[in-house]
mmCIF file of C-alpha atoms in Angstrom:
data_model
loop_
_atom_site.group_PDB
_atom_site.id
_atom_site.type_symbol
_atom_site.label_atom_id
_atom_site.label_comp_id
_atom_site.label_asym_id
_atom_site.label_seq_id
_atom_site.Cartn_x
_atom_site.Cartn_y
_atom_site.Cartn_z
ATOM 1 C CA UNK A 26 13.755 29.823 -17.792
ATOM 2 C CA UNK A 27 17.102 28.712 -18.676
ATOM 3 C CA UNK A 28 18.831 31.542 -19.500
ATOM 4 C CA UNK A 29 19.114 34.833 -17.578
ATOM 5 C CA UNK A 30 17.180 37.626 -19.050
ATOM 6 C CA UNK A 31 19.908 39.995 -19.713
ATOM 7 C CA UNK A 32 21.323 36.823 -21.816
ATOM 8 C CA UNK A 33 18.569 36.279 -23.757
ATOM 9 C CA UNK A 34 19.102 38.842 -27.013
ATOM 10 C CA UNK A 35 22.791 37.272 -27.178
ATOM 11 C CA UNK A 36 21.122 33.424 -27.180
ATOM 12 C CA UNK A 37 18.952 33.784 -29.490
ATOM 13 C CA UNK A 38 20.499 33.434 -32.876
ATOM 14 C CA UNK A 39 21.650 30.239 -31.552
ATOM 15 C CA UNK A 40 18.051 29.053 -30.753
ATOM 16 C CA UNK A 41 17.306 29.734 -34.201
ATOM 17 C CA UNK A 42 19.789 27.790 -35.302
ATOM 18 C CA UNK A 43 19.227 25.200 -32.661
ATOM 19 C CA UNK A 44 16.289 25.053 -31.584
ATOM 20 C CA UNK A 45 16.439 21.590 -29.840
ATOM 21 C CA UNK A 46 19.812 22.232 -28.150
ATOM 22 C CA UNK A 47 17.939 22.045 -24.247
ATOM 23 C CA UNK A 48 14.437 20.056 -24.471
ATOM 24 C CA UNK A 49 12.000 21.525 -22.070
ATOM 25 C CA UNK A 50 12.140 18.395 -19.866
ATOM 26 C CA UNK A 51 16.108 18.990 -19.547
ATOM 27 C CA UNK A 52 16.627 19.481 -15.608
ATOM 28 C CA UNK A 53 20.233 21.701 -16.299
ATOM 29 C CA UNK A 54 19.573 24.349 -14.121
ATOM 30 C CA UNK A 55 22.376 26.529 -15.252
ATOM 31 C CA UNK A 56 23.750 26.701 -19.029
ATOM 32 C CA UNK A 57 25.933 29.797 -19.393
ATOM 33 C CA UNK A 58 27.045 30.137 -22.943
ATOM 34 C CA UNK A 59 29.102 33.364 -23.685
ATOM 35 C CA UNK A 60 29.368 35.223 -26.380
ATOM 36 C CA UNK A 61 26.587 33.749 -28.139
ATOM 37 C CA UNK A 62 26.382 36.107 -31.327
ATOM 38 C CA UNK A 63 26.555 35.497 -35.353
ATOM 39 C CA UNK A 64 30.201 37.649 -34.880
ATOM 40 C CA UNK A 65 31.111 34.829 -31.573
ATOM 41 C CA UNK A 66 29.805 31.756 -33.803
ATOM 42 C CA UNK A 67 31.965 32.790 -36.860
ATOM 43 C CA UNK A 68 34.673 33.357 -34.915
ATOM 44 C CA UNK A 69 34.619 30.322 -32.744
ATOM 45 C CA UNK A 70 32.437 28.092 -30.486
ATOM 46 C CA UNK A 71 30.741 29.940 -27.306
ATOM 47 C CA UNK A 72 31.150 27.915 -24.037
ATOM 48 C CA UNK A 73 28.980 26.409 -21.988
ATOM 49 C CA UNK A 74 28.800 25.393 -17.910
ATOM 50 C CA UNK A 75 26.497 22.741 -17.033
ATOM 51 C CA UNK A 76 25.334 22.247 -13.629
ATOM 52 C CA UNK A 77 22.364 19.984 -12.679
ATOM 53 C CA UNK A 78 19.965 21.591 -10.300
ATOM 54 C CA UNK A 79 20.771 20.603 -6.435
ATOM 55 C CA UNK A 80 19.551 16.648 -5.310
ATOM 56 C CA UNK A 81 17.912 16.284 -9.184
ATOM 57 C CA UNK A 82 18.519 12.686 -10.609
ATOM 58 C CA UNK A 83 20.841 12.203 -13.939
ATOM 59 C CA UNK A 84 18.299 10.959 -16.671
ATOM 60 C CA UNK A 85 18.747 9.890 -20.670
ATOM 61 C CA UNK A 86 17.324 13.465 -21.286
ATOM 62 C CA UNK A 87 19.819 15.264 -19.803
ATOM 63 C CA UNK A 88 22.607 13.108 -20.861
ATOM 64 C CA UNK A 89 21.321 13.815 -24.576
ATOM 65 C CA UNK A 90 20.540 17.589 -23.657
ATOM 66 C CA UNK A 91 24.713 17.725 -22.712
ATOM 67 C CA UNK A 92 25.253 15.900 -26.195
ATOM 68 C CA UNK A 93 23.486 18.591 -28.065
ATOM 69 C CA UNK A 94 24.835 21.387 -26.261
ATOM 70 C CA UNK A 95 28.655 19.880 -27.143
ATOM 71 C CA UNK A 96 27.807 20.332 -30.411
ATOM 72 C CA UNK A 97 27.807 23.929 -30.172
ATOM 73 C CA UNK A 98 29.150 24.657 -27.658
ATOM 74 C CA UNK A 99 32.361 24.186 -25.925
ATOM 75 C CA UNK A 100 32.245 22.787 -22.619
ATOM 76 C CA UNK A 101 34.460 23.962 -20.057
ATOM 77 C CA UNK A 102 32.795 22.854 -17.007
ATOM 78 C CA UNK A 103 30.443 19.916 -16.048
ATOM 79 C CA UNK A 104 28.748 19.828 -12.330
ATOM 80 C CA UNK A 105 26.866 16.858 -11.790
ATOM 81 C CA UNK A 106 27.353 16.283 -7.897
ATOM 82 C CA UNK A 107 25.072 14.533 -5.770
ATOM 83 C CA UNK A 108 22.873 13.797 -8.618
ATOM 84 C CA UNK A 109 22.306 9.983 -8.047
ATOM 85 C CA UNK A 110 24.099 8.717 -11.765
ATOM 86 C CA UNK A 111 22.989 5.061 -12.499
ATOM 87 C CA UNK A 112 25.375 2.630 -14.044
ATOM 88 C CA UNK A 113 24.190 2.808 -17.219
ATOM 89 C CA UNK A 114 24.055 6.508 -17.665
ATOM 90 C CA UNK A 115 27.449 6.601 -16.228
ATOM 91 C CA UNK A 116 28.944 4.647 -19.302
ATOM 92 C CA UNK A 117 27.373 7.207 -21.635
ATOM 93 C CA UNK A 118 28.345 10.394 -19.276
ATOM 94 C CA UNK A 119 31.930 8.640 -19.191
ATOM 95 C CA UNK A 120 31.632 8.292 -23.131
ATOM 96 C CA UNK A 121 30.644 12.236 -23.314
ATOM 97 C CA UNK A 122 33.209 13.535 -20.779
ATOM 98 C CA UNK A 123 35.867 11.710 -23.082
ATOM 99 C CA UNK A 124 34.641 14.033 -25.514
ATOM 100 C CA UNK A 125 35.454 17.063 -23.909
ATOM 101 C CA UNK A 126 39.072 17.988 -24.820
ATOM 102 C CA UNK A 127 38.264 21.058 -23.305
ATOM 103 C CA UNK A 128 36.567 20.591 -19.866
ATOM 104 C CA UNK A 129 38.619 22.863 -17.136
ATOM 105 C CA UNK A 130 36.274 22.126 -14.177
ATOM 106 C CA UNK A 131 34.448 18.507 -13.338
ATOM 107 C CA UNK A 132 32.359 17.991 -10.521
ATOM 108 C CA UNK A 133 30.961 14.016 -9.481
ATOM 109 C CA UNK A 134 31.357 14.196 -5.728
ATOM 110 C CA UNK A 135 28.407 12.540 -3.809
ATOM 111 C CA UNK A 136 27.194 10.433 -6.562
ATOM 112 C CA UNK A 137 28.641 6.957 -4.471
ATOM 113 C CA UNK A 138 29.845 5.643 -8.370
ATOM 114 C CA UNK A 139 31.904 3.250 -6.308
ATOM 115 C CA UNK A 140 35.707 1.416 -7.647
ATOM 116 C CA UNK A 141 33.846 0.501 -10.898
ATOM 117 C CA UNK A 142 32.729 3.758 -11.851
ATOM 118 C CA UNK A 143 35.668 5.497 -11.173
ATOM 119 C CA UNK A 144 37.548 3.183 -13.967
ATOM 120 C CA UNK A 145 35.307 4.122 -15.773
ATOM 121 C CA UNK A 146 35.745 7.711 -16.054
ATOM 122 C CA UNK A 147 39.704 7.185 -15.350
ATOM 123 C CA UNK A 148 39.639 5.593 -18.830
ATOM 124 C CA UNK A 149 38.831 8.632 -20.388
ATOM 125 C CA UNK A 150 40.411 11.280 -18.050
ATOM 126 C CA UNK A 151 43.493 11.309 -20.132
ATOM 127 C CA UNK A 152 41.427 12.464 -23.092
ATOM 128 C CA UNK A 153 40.756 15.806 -20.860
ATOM 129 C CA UNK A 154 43.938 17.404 -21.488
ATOM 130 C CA UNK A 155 42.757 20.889 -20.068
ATOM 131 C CA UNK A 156 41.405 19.356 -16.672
ATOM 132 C CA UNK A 157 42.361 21.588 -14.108
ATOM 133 C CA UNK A 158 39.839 20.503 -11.417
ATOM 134 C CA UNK A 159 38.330 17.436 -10.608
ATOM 135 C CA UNK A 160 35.788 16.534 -7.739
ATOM 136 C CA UNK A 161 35.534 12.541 -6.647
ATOM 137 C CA UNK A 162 34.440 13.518 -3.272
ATOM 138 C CA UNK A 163 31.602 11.146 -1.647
ATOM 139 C CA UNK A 164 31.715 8.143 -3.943
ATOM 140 C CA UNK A 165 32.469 5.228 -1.838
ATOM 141 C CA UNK A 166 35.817 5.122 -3.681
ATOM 142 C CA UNK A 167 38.340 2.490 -2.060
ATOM 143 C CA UNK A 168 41.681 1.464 -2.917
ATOM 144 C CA UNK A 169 40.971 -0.721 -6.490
ATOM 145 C CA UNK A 170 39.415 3.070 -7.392
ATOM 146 C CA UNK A 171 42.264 5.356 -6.442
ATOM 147 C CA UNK A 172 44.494 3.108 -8.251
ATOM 148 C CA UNK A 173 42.798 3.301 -11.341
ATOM 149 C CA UNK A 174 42.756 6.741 -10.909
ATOM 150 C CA UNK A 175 46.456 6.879 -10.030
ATOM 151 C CA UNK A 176 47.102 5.386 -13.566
ATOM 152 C CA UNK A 177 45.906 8.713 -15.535
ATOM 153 C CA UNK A 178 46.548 11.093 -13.372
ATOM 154 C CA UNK A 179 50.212 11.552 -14.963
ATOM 155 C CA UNK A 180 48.504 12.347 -17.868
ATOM 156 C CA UNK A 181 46.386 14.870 -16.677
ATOM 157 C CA UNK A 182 49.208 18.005 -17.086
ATOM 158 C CA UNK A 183 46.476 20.922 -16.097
ATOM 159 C CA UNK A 184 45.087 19.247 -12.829
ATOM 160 C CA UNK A 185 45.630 21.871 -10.192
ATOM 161 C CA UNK A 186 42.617 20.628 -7.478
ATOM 162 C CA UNK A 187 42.017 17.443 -6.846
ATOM 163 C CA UNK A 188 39.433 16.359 -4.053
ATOM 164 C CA UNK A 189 38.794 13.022 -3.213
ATOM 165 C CA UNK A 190 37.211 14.196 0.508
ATOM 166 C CA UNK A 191 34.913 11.688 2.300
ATOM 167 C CA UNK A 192 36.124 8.071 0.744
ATOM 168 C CA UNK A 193 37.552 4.583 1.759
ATOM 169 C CA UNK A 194 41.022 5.029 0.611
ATOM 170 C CA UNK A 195 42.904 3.275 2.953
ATOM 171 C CA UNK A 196 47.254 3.003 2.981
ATOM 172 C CA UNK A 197 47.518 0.998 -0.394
ATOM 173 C CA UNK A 198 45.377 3.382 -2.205
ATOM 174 C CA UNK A 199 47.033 6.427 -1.001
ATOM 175 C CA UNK A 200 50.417 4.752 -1.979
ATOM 176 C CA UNK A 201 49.446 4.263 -5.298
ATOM 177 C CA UNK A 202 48.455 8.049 -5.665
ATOM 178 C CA UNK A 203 51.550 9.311 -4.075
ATOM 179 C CA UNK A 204 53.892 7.164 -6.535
ATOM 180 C CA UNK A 205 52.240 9.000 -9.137
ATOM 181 C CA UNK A 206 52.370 13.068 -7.503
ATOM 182 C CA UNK A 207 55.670 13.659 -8.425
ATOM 183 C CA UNK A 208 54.212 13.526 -12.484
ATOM 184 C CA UNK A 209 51.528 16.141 -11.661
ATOM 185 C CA UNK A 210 53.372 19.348 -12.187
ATOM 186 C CA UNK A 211 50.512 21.281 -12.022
ATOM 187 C CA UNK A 212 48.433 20.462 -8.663
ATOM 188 C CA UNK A 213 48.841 22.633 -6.249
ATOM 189 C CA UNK A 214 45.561 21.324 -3.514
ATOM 190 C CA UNK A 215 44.991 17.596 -2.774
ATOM 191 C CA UNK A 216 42.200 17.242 -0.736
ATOM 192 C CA UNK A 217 42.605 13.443 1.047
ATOM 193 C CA UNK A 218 40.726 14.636 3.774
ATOM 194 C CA UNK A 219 38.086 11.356 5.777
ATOM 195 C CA UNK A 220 39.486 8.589 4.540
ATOM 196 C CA UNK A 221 41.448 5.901 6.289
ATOM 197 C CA UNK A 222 44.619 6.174 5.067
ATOM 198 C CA UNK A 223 46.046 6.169 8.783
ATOM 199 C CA UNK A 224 49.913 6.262 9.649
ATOM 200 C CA UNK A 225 51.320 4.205 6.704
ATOM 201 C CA UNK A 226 49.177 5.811 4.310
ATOM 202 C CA UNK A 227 50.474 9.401 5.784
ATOM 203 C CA UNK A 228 54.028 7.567 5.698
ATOM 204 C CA UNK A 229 53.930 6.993 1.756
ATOM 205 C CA UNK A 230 52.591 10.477 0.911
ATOM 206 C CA UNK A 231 55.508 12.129 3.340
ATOM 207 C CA UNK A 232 58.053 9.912 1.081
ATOM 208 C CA UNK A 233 57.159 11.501 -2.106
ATOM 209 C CA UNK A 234 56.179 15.528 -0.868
ATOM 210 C CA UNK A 235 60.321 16.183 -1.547
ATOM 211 C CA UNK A 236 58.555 15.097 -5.147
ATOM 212 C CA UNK A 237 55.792 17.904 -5.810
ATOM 213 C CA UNK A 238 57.356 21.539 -6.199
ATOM 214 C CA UNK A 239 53.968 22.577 -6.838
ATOM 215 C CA UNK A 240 52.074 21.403 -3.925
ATOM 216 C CA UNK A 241 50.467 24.238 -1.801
ATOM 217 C CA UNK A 242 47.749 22.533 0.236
ATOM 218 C CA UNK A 243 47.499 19.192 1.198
ATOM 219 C CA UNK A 244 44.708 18.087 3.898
ATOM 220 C CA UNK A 245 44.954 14.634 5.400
ATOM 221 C CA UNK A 246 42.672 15.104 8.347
ATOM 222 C CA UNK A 247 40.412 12.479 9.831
ATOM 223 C CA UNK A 248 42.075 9.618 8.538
ATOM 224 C CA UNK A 249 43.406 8.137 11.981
ATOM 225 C CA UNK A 250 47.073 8.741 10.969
ATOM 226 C CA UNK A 251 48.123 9.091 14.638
ATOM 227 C CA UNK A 252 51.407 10.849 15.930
ATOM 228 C CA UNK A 253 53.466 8.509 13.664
ATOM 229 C CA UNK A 254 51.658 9.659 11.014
ATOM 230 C CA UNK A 255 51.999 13.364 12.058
ATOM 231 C CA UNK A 256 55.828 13.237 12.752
ATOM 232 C CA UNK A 257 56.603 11.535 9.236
ATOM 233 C CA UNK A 258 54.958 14.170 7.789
ATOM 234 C CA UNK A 259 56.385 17.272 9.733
ATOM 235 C CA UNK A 260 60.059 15.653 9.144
ATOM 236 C CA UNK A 261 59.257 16.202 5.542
ATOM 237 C CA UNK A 262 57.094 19.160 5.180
ATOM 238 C CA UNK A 263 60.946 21.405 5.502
ATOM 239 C CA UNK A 264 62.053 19.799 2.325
ATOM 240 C CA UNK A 265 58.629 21.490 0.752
ATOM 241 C CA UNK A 266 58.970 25.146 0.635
ATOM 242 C CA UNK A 267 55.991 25.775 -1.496
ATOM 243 C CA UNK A 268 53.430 23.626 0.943
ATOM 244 C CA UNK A 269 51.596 26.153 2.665
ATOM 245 C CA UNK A 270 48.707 24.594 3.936
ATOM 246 C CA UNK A 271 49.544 20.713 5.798
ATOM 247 C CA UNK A 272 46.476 19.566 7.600
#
């Protein structure tokens, strides 16, 4: 129940060779592994999407499930959102993600890790050289979090989307991110969107737009930055011509 039937034939090789790479108990709802053929093995590892079904809970199984599938598999994307990750499975998801020097797409939002467990998984961010997006959304992430964050994101050369929606970053936090912007040649959407960053917060960000080339979107709303807030940013948002989208 796993795999689509129209997949099957192409997975099943790899079942033979692996027959423990999902046990039964293993609450992935989605595991997309393409090209899964003797010709696709020889020639390189298949890749694989994870994605926990909707409101399910993060468990030891699944954590181990996601080890066994790395070892075949090459795993481009990881969505665990809203899943409810406990501390201690969060050390060992941070230990796998680390792992992943290929992961394109992560998804955590709405898993409230808090300031501690986004150091955590900012200490091996760096690791994920081909990150392109990344999802903190929801996670009761304040200012001690965004500036652990701010620390790797420099090294993070692929990120293109970030989305940090629906937190308690506040003005220091979003100061800390927007000293590092200018390093992220790549993004292109920042999603700051229901935090409180209010006016200085929206001040610190305008100082550094001139900074970020390849900034399309950027949404700040519901974060109480008032009209000061709005006119720092509109005095700026000339000096951007790429910025498309300034909410």
């Amino acid at each position: 129940k796993q795999i689509p039937v129209h997949a099957l034939m192409e997975v099943l090789e790899i079942f033979e060779l692996a027959s423990a790479i999902i046990p039964p108990q293993c609450a992935i709802s989605m595991l997309q592994v393409s090209k899964v053929t003797r010709t696709a093995m020889k020639a390189g590892r298949p890749k694989a999407v994870i994605q926990l079904k909707p409101n399910k809970k993060l468990t030891k199984i699944v954590l181990d499930a996601i080890g066994n599938v790395m070892n075949w598999c090459t795993i481009t994307t990881i969505d665990l959102s809203g899943v409810k990750i406990q501390k201690q499975l969060l050390i060992k998801l941070a230990a796998v993600i680390g792992q992943c020097a290929s992961l394109v797409h992560l998804n955590l939002s709405w898993n409230e890790i808090g300031d501690e467990g986004v150091g955590m998984l900012a200490a091996v961010l760096g690791q994920c050289q081909s990150l392109a997006h990344l999802s903190l959304s929801g996670n009761d992430m304040g200012d001690e979090g965004a500036g652990m964050l701010a620390a790797v994101l420099g090294q993070c050369a692929s990120l293109a989307h970030l989305s940090l929606y629906g937190n308690n970053i506040e003005a220091e936090g979003a100061g800390m991110l927007a000293a590092v912007l200018g390093q992220c040649g790549s993004l292109a959407h920042f999603d700051l969107s229901w935090n409180r960053i209010g006016a200085e917060g929206a001040g610190r960000l305008a100082a550094v737009l001139g900074q970020c080339p390849s900034l399309v979107h950027l949404d700040l709303t519901y974060n109480r930055i008032g009209h000061e807030g709005k006119d720092r940013l509109a005095a700026v948002a000339t000096q951007c011509p790429g910025l498309e989208c300034l909410y």
